[in-house]
Amino acid sequence: MNKAELIDAIVAKTEMSKKDADAALSAVVDAIKDALKAGEKVSLVGFGTFSVKERAARTGKNPATGETIEIAACKVPAFAAGKALKDEIQ
């Protein structure tokens, strides 16, 4: 499902206009991004938790040349599904 299909699903379930559904989805995504940038967790009960995890620096290998390279430490977004979501999928 892509963003346009998700907007269509929101319209079908809420009877919002397509423009309003797009604005609402964009607002939710922006709010999650802003919270993650601030180092906060976003927990949606019954769905899951978005968070930021830190990856340590490590040594890797360039697949084209076989040369070893240093990969810098970085922060990456993470999602952990909640129990209700896991149960719903099974």
PDB file of N, CA and C in Angstrom:
ATOM      1  N   MET A   1       0.858  -1.172   0.000  1.00  0.00           N
ATOM      2  CA  MET A   1       0.000   0.000   0.000  1.00  0.00           C
ATOM      3  C   MET A   1       0.902   1.233   0.000  1.00  0.00           C
ATOM      4  N   ASN A   2       0.644   2.144  -0.918  1.00  0.00           N
ATOM      5  CA  ASN A   2       1.413   3.380  -0.956  1.00  0.00           C
ATOM      6  C   ASN A   2       0.593   4.514  -0.325  1.00  0.00           C
ATOM      7  N   LYS A   3       1.157   5.732  -0.341  1.00  0.00           N
ATOM      8  CA  LYS A   3       0.495   6.854   0.324  1.00  0.00           C
ATOM      9  C   LYS A   3      -0.873   7.146  -0.290  1.00  0.00           C
ATOM     10  N   ALA A   4      -0.975   7.129  -1.606  1.00  0.00           N
ATOM     11  CA  ALA A   4      -2.255   7.421  -2.265  1.00  0.00           C
ATOM     12  C   ALA A   4      -3.315   6.388  -1.885  1.00  0.00           C
ATOM     13  N   GLU A   5      -2.928   5.116  -1.818  1.00  0.00           N
ATOM     14  CA  GLU A   5      -3.870   4.066  -1.430  1.00  0.00           C
ATOM     15  C   GLU A   5      -4.277   4.208   0.036  1.00  0.00           C
ATOM     16  N   LEU A   6      -3.330   4.633   0.872  1.00  0.00           N
ATOM     17  CA  LEU A   6      -3.641   4.857   2.282  1.00  0.00           C
ATOM     18  C   LEU A   6      -4.620   6.021   2.432  1.00  0.00           C
ATOM     19  N   ILE A   7      -4.429   7.062   1.669  1.00  0.00           N
ATOM     20  CA  ILE A   7      -5.360   8.191   1.692  1.00  0.00           C
ATOM     21  C   ILE A   7      -6.748   7.741   1.252  1.00  0.00           C
ATOM     22  N   ASP A   8      -6.814   6.930   0.202  1.00  0.00           N
ATOM     23  CA  ASP A   8      -8.104   6.406  -0.260  1.00  0.00           C
ATOM     24  C   ASP A   8      -8.788   5.574   0.833  1.00  0.00           C
ATOM     25  N   ALA A   9      -8.002   4.789   1.580  1.00  0.00           N
ATOM     26  CA  ALA A   9      -8.559   3.981   2.662  1.00  0.00           C
ATOM     27  C   ALA A   9      -9.094   4.875   3.784  1.00  0.00           C
ATOM     28  N   ILE A  10      -8.390   5.956   4.079  1.00  0.00           N
ATOM     29  CA  ILE A  10      -8.851   6.899   5.107  1.00  0.00           C
ATOM     30  C   ILE A  10     -10.162   7.539   4.660  1.00  0.00           C
ATOM     31  N   VAL A  11     -10.228   7.932   3.394  1.00  0.00           N
ATOM     32  CA  VAL A  11     -11.457   8.537   2.851  1.00  0.00           C
ATOM     33  C   VAL A  11     -12.627   7.560   2.964  1.00  0.00           C
ATOM     34  N   ALA A  12     -12.389   6.294   2.641  1.00  0.00           N
ATOM     35  CA  ALA A  12     -13.451   5.291   2.668  1.00  0.00           C
ATOM     36  C   ALA A  12     -13.961   5.042   4.095  1.00  0.00           C
ATOM     37  N   LYS A  13     -13.055   5.073   5.078  1.00  0.00           N
ATOM     38  CA  LYS A  13     -13.461   4.772   6.451  1.00  0.00           C
ATOM     39  C   LYS A  13     -14.014   5.971   7.205  1.00  0.00           C
ATOM     40  N   THR A  14     -13.597   7.175   6.823  1.00  0.00           N
ATOM     41  CA  THR A  14     -14.001   8.355   7.600  1.00  0.00           C
ATOM     42  C   THR A  14     -14.926   9.308   6.849  1.00  0.00           C
ATOM     43  N   GLU A  15     -15.069   9.113   5.567  1.00  0.00           N
ATOM     44  CA  GLU A  15     -15.861  10.000   4.722  1.00  0.00           C
ATOM     45  C   GLU A  15     -15.323  11.429   4.721  1.00  0.00           C
ATOM     46  N   MET A  16     -14.010  11.584   4.975  1.00  0.00           N
ATOM     47  CA  MET A  16     -13.345  12.884   4.842  1.00  0.00           C
ATOM     48  C   MET A  16     -13.137  13.146   3.357  1.00  0.00           C
ATOM     49  N   SER A  17     -12.866  14.395   3.023  1.00  0.00           N
ATOM     50  CA  SER A  17     -12.498  14.679   1.640  1.00  0.00           C
ATOM     51  C   SER A  17     -11.072  14.181   1.424  1.00  0.00           C
ATOM     52  N   LYS A  18     -10.714  13.952   0.176  1.00  0.00           N
ATOM     53  CA  LYS A  18      -9.374  13.458  -0.132  1.00  0.00           C
ATOM     54  C   LYS A  18      -8.319  14.473   0.319  1.00  0.00           C
ATOM     55  N   LYS A  19      -8.624  15.747   0.151  1.00  0.00           N
ATOM     56  CA  LYS A  19      -7.700  16.809   0.544  1.00  0.00           C
ATOM     57  C   LYS A  19      -7.486  16.803   2.059  1.00  0.00           C
ATOM     58  N   ASP A  20      -8.574  16.647   2.822  1.00  0.00           N
ATOM     59  CA  ASP A  20      -8.473  16.614   4.281  1.00  0.00           C
ATOM     60  C   ASP A  20      -7.743  15.366   4.760  1.00  0.00           C
ATOM     61  N   ALA A  21      -7.989  14.224   4.127  1.00  0.00           N
ATOM     62  CA  ALA A  21      -7.312  12.984   4.498  1.00  0.00           C
ATOM     63  C   ALA A  21      -5.821  13.092   4.231  1.00  0.00           C
ATOM     64  N   ASP A  22      -5.445  13.699   3.101  1.00  0.00           N
ATOM     65  CA  ASP A  22      -4.030  13.905   2.775  1.00  0.00           C
ATOM     66  C   ASP A  22      -3.379  14.811   3.815  1.00  0.00           C
ATOM     67  N   ALA A  23      -4.073  15.886   4.194  1.00  0.00           N
ATOM     68  CA  ALA A  23      -3.543  16.813   5.191  1.00  0.00           C
ATOM     69  C   ALA A  23      -3.390  16.132   6.547  1.00  0.00           C
ATOM     70  N   ALA A  24      -4.373  15.316   6.930  1.00  0.00           N
ATOM     71  CA  ALA A  24      -4.314  14.615   8.218  1.00  0.00           C
ATOM     72  C   ALA A  24      -3.161  13.615   8.245  1.00  0.00           C
ATOM     73  N   LEU A  25      -3.008  12.846   7.165  1.00  0.00           N
ATOM     74  CA  LEU A  25      -1.917  11.869   7.110  1.00  0.00           C
ATOM     75  C   LEU A  25      -0.566  12.569   7.146  1.00  0.00           C
ATOM     76  N   SER A  26      -0.431  13.646   6.395  1.00  0.00           N
ATOM     77  CA  SER A  26       0.829  14.405   6.389  1.00  0.00           C
ATOM     78  C   SER A  26       1.129  14.968   7.771  1.00  0.00           C
ATOM     79  N   ALA A  27       0.102  15.439   8.479  1.00  0.00           N
ATOM     80  CA  ALA A  27       0.299  15.975   9.821  1.00  0.00           C
ATOM     81  C   ALA A  27       0.768  14.896  10.790  1.00  0.00           C
ATOM     82  N   VAL A  28       0.206  13.700  10.689  1.00  0.00           N
ATOM     83  CA  VAL A  28       0.606  12.597  11.564  1.00  0.00           C
ATOM     84  C   VAL A  28       2.060  12.205  11.287  1.00  0.00           C
ATOM     85  N   VAL A  29       2.400  12.065  10.021  1.00  0.00           N
ATOM     86  CA  VAL A  29       3.771  11.681   9.650  1.00  0.00           C
ATOM     87  C   VAL A  29       4.766  12.754  10.107  1.00  0.00           C
ATOM     88  N   ASP A  30       4.420  14.025   9.910  1.00  0.00           N
ATOM     89  CA  ASP A  30       5.299  15.109  10.342  1.00  0.00           C
ATOM     90  C   ASP A  30       5.472  15.137  11.856  1.00  0.00           C
ATOM     91  N   ALA A  31       4.396  14.895  12.592  1.00  0.00           N
ATOM     92  CA  ALA A  31       4.477  14.870  14.052  1.00  0.00           C
ATOM     93  C   ALA A  31       5.377  13.738  14.530  1.00  0.00           C
ATOM     94  N   ILE A  32       5.286  12.574  13.897  1.00  0.00           N
ATOM     95  CA  ILE A  32       6.145  11.446  14.260  1.00  0.00           C
ATOM     96  C   ILE A  32       7.602  11.784  13.956  1.00  0.00           C
ATOM     97  N   LYS A  33       7.857  12.359  12.777  1.00  0.00           N
ATOM     98  CA  LYS A  33       9.230  12.738  12.415  1.00  0.00           C
ATOM     99  C   LYS A  33       9.804  13.756  13.389  1.00  0.00           C
ATOM    100  N   ASP A  34       9.014  14.771  13.748  1.00  0.00           N
ATOM    101  CA  ASP A  34       9.483  15.804  14.674  1.00  0.00           C
ATOM    102  C   ASP A  34       9.820  15.214  16.035  1.00  0.00           C
ATOM    103  N   ALA A  35       8.985  14.301  16.516  1.00  0.00           N
ATOM    104  CA  ALA A  35       9.243  13.660  17.812  1.00  0.00           C
ATOM    105  C   ALA A  35      10.518  12.825  17.763  1.00  0.00           C
ATOM    106  N   LEU A  36      10.717  12.082  16.682  1.00  0.00           N
ATOM    107  CA  LEU A  36      11.916  11.263  16.559  1.00  0.00           C
ATOM    108  C   LEU A  36      13.167  12.129  16.467  1.00  0.00           C
ATOM    109  N   LYS A  37      13.084  13.254  15.749  1.00  0.00           N
ATOM    110  CA  LYS A  37      14.225  14.174  15.663  1.00  0.00           C
ATOM    111  C   LYS A  37      14.585  14.709  17.039  1.00  0.00           C
ATOM    112  N   ALA A  38      13.578  14.899  17.892  1.00  0.00           N
ATOM    113  CA  ALA A  38      13.803  15.409  19.245  1.00  0.00           C
ATOM    114  C   ALA A  38      14.254  14.307  20.205  1.00  0.00           C
ATOM    115  N   GLY A  39      14.382  13.076  19.704  1.00  0.00           N
ATOM    116  CA  GLY A  39      14.834  11.968  20.528  1.00  0.00           C
ATOM    117  C   GLY A  39      13.739  11.316  21.349  1.00  0.00           C
ATOM    118  N   GLU A  40      12.490  11.614  21.044  1.00  0.00           N
ATOM    119  CA  GLU A  40      11.362  11.052  21.784  1.00  0.00           C
ATOM    120  C   GLU A  40      10.857   9.770  21.128  1.00  0.00           C
ATOM    121  N   LYS A  41      10.171   8.964  21.918  1.00  0.00           N
ATOM    122  CA  LYS A  41       9.480   7.786  21.390  1.00  0.00           C
ATOM    123  C   LYS A  41       8.036   8.172  21.088  1.00  0.00           C
ATOM    124  N   VAL A  42       7.455   7.528  20.090  1.00  0.00           N
ATOM    125  CA  VAL A  42       6.045   7.743  19.773  1.00  0.00           C
ATOM    126  C   VAL A  42       5.350   6.398  19.930  1.00  0.00           C
ATOM    127  N   SER A  43       4.480   6.289  20.926  1.00  0.00           N
ATOM    128  CA  SER A  43       3.778   5.040  21.201  1.00  0.00           C
ATOM    129  C   SER A  43       2.320   5.172  20.812  1.00  0.00           C
ATOM    130  N   LEU A  44       1.862   4.287  19.953  1.00  0.00           N
ATOM    131  CA  LEU A  44       0.460   4.216  19.573  1.00  0.00           C
ATOM    132  C   LEU A  44      -0.067   2.906  20.135  1.00  0.00           C
ATOM    133  N   VAL A  45      -0.810   2.992  21.233  1.00  0.00           N
ATOM    134  CA  VAL A  45      -1.291   1.806  21.932  1.00  0.00           C
ATOM    135  C   VAL A  45      -2.095   0.931  20.970  1.00  0.00           C
ATOM    136  N   GLY A  46      -1.759  -0.337  20.942  1.00  0.00           N
ATOM    137  CA  GLY A  46      -2.429  -1.279  20.063  1.00  0.00           C
ATOM    138  C   GLY A  46      -1.801  -1.368  18.683  1.00  0.00           C
ATOM    139  N   PHE A  47      -0.887  -0.446  18.371  1.00  0.00           N
ATOM    140  CA  PHE A  47      -0.241  -0.460  17.059  1.00  0.00           C
ATOM    141  C   PHE A  47       1.246  -0.712  17.188  1.00  0.00           C
ATOM    142  N   GLY A  48       1.963   0.169  17.879  1.00  0.00           N
ATOM    143  CA  GLY A  48       3.391  -0.026  18.041  1.00  0.00           C
ATOM    144  C   GLY A  48       4.085   1.230  18.510  1.00  0.00           C
ATOM    145  N   THR A  49       5.424   1.159  18.532  1.00  0.00           N
ATOM    146  CA  THR A  49       6.240   2.258  19.023  1.00  0.00           C
ATOM    147  C   THR A  49       7.315   2.595  18.008  1.00  0.00           C
ATOM    148  N   PHE A  50       7.399   3.883  17.676  1.00  0.00           N
ATOM    149  CA  PHE A  50       8.475   4.393  16.840  1.00  0.00           C
ATOM    150  C   PHE A  50       9.549   4.942  17.770  1.00  0.00           C
ATOM    151  N   SER A  51      10.814   4.676  17.467  1.00  0.00           N
ATOM    152  CA  SER A  51      11.901   5.186  18.294  1.00  0.00           C
ATOM    153  C   SER A  51      13.136   5.390  17.431  1.00  0.00           C
ATOM    154  N   VAL A  52      14.173   5.939  18.051  1.00  0.00           N
ATOM    155  CA  VAL A  52      15.455   6.136  17.373  1.00  0.00           C
ATOM    156  C   VAL A  52      16.476   5.254  18.065  1.00  0.00           C
ATOM    157  N   LYS A  53      17.197   4.475  17.278  1.00  0.00           N
ATOM    158  CA  LYS A  53      18.247   3.622  17.828  1.00  0.00           C
ATOM    159  C   LYS A  53      19.587   4.091  17.301  1.00  0.00           C
ATOM    160  N   GLU A  54      20.609   3.892  18.105  1.00  0.00           N
ATOM    161  CA  GLU A  54      21.952   4.284  17.690  1.00  0.00           C
ATOM    162  C   GLU A  54      22.723   3.058  17.241  1.00  0.00           C
ATOM    163  N   ARG A  55      23.330   3.173  16.080  1.00  0.00           N
ATOM    164  CA  ARG A  55      24.205   2.112  15.578  1.00  0.00           C
ATOM    165  C   ARG A  55      25.645   2.499  15.882  1.00  0.00           C
ATOM    166  N   ALA A  56      26.381   1.579  16.430  1.00  0.00           N
ATOM    167  CA  ALA A  56      27.780   1.834  16.753  1.00  0.00           C
ATOM    168  C   ALA A  56      28.619   1.841  15.475  1.00  0.00           C
ATOM    169  N   ALA A  57      29.759   2.485  15.543  1.00  0.00           N
ATOM    170  CA  ALA A  57      30.691   2.458  14.417  1.00  0.00           C
ATOM    171  C   ALA A  57      31.183   1.022  14.238  1.00  0.00           C
ATOM    172  N   ARG A  58      31.434   0.653  13.005  1.00  0.00           N
ATOM    173  CA  ARG A  58      31.870  -0.721  12.748  1.00  0.00           C
ATOM    174  C   ARG A  58      32.729  -0.770  11.485  1.00  0.00           C
ATOM    175  N   THR A  59      33.380  -1.890  11.294  1.00  0.00           N
ATOM    176  CA  THR A  59      34.183  -2.115  10.103  1.00  0.00           C
ATOM    177  C   THR A  59      33.360  -2.908   9.106  1.00  0.00           C
ATOM    178  N   GLY A  60      33.361  -2.456   7.865  1.00  0.00           N
ATOM    179  CA  GLY A  60      32.620  -3.142   6.819  1.00  0.00           C
ATOM    180  C   GLY A  60      33.533  -3.476   5.656  1.00  0.00           C
ATOM    181  N   LYS A  61      32.948  -4.006   4.610  1.00  0.00           N
ATOM    182  CA  LYS A  61      33.723  -4.392   3.441  1.00  0.00           C
ATOM    183  C   LYS A  61      33.048  -3.844   2.194  1.00  0.00           C
ATOM    184  N   ASN A  62      33.811  -3.178   1.335  1.00  0.00           N
ATOM    185  CA  ASN A  62      33.298  -2.691   0.069  1.00  0.00           C
ATOM    186  C   ASN A  62      33.115  -3.904  -0.845  1.00  0.00           C
ATOM    187  N   PRO A  63      31.890  -4.224  -1.255  1.00  0.00           N
ATOM    188  CA  PRO A  63      31.668  -5.433  -2.052  1.00  0.00           C
ATOM    189  C   PRO A  63      32.312  -5.364  -3.443  1.00  0.00           C
ATOM    190  N   ALA A  64      32.505  -4.173  -3.962  1.00  0.00           N
ATOM    191  CA  ALA A  64      33.082  -4.047  -5.299  1.00  0.00           C
ATOM    192  C   ALA A  64      34.584  -4.292  -5.297  1.00  0.00           C
ATOM    193  N   THR A  65      35.279  -3.798  -4.251  1.00  0.00           N
ATOM    194  CA  THR A  65      36.743  -3.905  -4.241  1.00  0.00           C
ATOM    195  C   THR A  65      37.272  -4.875  -3.195  1.00  0.00           C
ATOM    196  N   GLY A  66      36.450  -5.224  -2.217  1.00  0.00           N
ATOM    197  CA  GLY A  66      36.904  -6.102  -1.144  1.00  0.00           C
ATOM    198  C   GLY A  66      37.663  -5.349  -0.076  1.00  0.00           C
ATOM    199  N   GLU A  67      37.827  -4.056  -0.245  1.00  0.00           N
ATOM    200  CA  GLU A  67      38.568  -3.223   0.696  1.00  0.00           C
ATOM    201  C   GLU A  67      37.762  -3.038   1.983  1.00  0.00           C
ATOM    202  N   THR A  68      38.426  -3.068   3.137  1.00  0.00           N
ATOM    203  CA  THR A  68      37.731  -2.831   4.403  1.00  0.00           C
ATOM    204  C   THR A  68      37.565  -1.325   4.589  1.00  0.00           C
ATOM    205  N   ILE A  69      36.396  -0.955   5.111  1.00  0.00           N
ATOM    206  CA  ILE A  69      36.099   0.454   5.340  1.00  0.00           C
ATOM    207  C   ILE A  69      35.503   0.625   6.728  1.00  0.00           C
ATOM    208  N   GLU A  70      35.640   1.832   7.253  1.00  0.00           N
ATOM    209  CA  GLU A  70      35.046   2.154   8.544  1.00  0.00           C
ATOM    210  C   GLU A  70      33.677   2.780   8.293  1.00  0.00           C
ATOM    211  N   ILE A  71      32.670   2.239   8.937  1.00  0.00           N
ATOM    212  CA  ILE A  71      31.313   2.767   8.832  1.00  0.00           C
ATOM    213  C   ILE A  71      31.051   3.546  10.109  1.00  0.00           C
ATOM    214  N   ALA A  72      30.707   4.821   9.950  1.00  0.00           N
ATOM    215  CA  ALA A  72      30.526   5.713  11.096  1.00  0.00           C
ATOM    216  C   ALA A  72      29.272   5.344  11.897  1.00  0.00           C
ATOM    217  N   ALA A  73      29.287   5.734  13.156  1.00  0.00           N
ATOM    218  CA  ALA A  73      28.099   5.559  14.008  1.00  0.00           C
ATOM    219  C   ALA A  73      26.989   6.451  13.465  1.00  0.00           C
ATOM    220  N   CYS A  74      25.736   6.018  13.636  1.00  0.00           N
ATOM    221  CA  CYS A  74      24.612   6.811  13.154  1.00  0.00           C
ATOM    222  C   CYS A  74      23.354   6.474  13.957  1.00  0.00           C
ATOM    223  N   LYS A  75      22.352   7.305  13.764  1.00  0.00           N
ATOM    224  CA  LYS A  75      21.044   7.078  14.382  1.00  0.00           C
ATOM    225  C   LYS A  75      20.099   6.616  13.291  1.00  0.00           C
ATOM    226  N   VAL A  76      19.261   5.622  13.606  1.00  0.00           N
ATOM    227  CA  VAL A  76      18.309   5.094  12.631  1.00  0.00           C
ATOM    228  C   VAL A  76      16.931   4.974  13.271  1.00  0.00           C
ATOM    229  N   PRO A  77      15.869   5.219  12.485  1.00  0.00           N
ATOM    230  CA  PRO A  77      14.522   5.039  13.020  1.00  0.00           C
ATOM    231  C   PRO A  77      14.209   3.554  13.168  1.00  0.00           C
ATOM    232  N   ALA A  78      13.393   3.241  14.175  1.00  0.00           N
ATOM    233  CA  ALA A  78      13.010   1.851  14.418  1.00  0.00           C
ATOM    234  C   ALA A  78      11.523   1.797  14.753  1.00  0.00           C
ATOM    235  N   PHE A  79      10.918   0.651  14.473  1.00  0.00           N
ATOM    236  CA  PHE A  79       9.513   0.438  14.803  1.00  0.00           C
ATOM    237  C   PHE A  79       9.377  -0.926  15.456  1.00  0.00           C
ATOM    238  N   ALA A  80       8.697  -0.955  16.589  1.00  0.00           N
ATOM    239  CA  ALA A  80       8.403  -2.216  17.272  1.00  0.00           C
ATOM    240  C   ALA A  80       6.888  -2.376  17.296  1.00  0.00           C
ATOM    241  N   ALA A  81       6.392  -3.416  16.668  1.00  0.00           N
ATOM    242  CA  ALA A  81       4.951  -3.661  16.612  1.00  0.00           C
ATOM    243  C   ALA A  81       4.428  -4.001  17.999  1.00  0.00           C
ATOM    244  N   GLY A  82       3.246  -3.492  18.307  1.00  0.00           N
ATOM    245  CA  GLY A  82       2.589  -3.793  19.575  1.00  0.00           C
ATOM    246  C   GLY A  82       1.941  -5.161  19.549  1.00  0.00           C
ATOM    247  N   LYS A  83       1.603  -5.657  20.729  1.00  0.00           N
ATOM    248  CA  LYS A  83       1.020  -6.990  20.841  1.00  0.00           C
ATOM    249  C   LYS A  83      -0.292  -7.104  20.065  1.00  0.00           C
ATOM    250  N   ALA A  84      -1.134  -6.082  20.143  1.00  0.00           N
ATOM    251  CA  ALA A  84      -2.424  -6.138  19.443  1.00  0.00           C
ATOM    252  C   ALA A  84      -2.232  -6.236  17.945  1.00  0.00           C
ATOM    253  N   LEU A  85      -1.255  -5.515  17.396  1.00  0.00           N
ATOM    254  CA  LEU A  85      -0.977  -5.572  15.959  1.00  0.00           C
ATOM    255  C   LEU A  85      -0.450  -6.950  15.582  1.00  0.00           C
ATOM    256  N   LYS A  86       0.451  -7.481  16.388  1.00  0.00           N
ATOM    257  CA  LYS A  86       0.991  -8.814  16.119  1.00  0.00           C
ATOM    258  C   LYS A  86      -0.110  -9.869  16.133  1.00  0.00           C
ATOM    259  N   ASP A  87      -0.995  -9.771  17.123  1.00  0.00           N
ATOM    260  CA  ASP A  87      -2.090 -10.730  17.233  1.00  0.00           C
ATOM    261  C   ASP A  87      -3.052 -10.607  16.047  1.00  0.00           C
ATOM    262  N   GLU A  88      -3.283  -9.388  15.587  1.00  0.00           N
ATOM    263  CA  GLU A  88      -4.200  -9.141  14.459  1.00  0.00           C
ATOM    264  C   GLU A  88      -3.681  -9.758  13.162  1.00  0.00           C
ATOM    265  N   ILE A  89      -2.387  -9.739  12.988  1.00  0.00           N
ATOM    266  CA  ILE A  89      -1.780 -10.235  11.750  1.00  0.00           C
ATOM    267  C   ILE A  89      -1.782 -11.757  11.689  1.00  0.00           C
ATOM    268  N   GLN A  90      -1.684 -12.411  12.816  1.00  0.00           N
ATOM    269  CA  GLN A  90      -1.590 -13.873  12.820  1.00  0.00           C
ATOM    270  C   GLN A  90      -2.865 -14.536  12.468  1.00  0.00           C
TER     271      GLN A  90
END
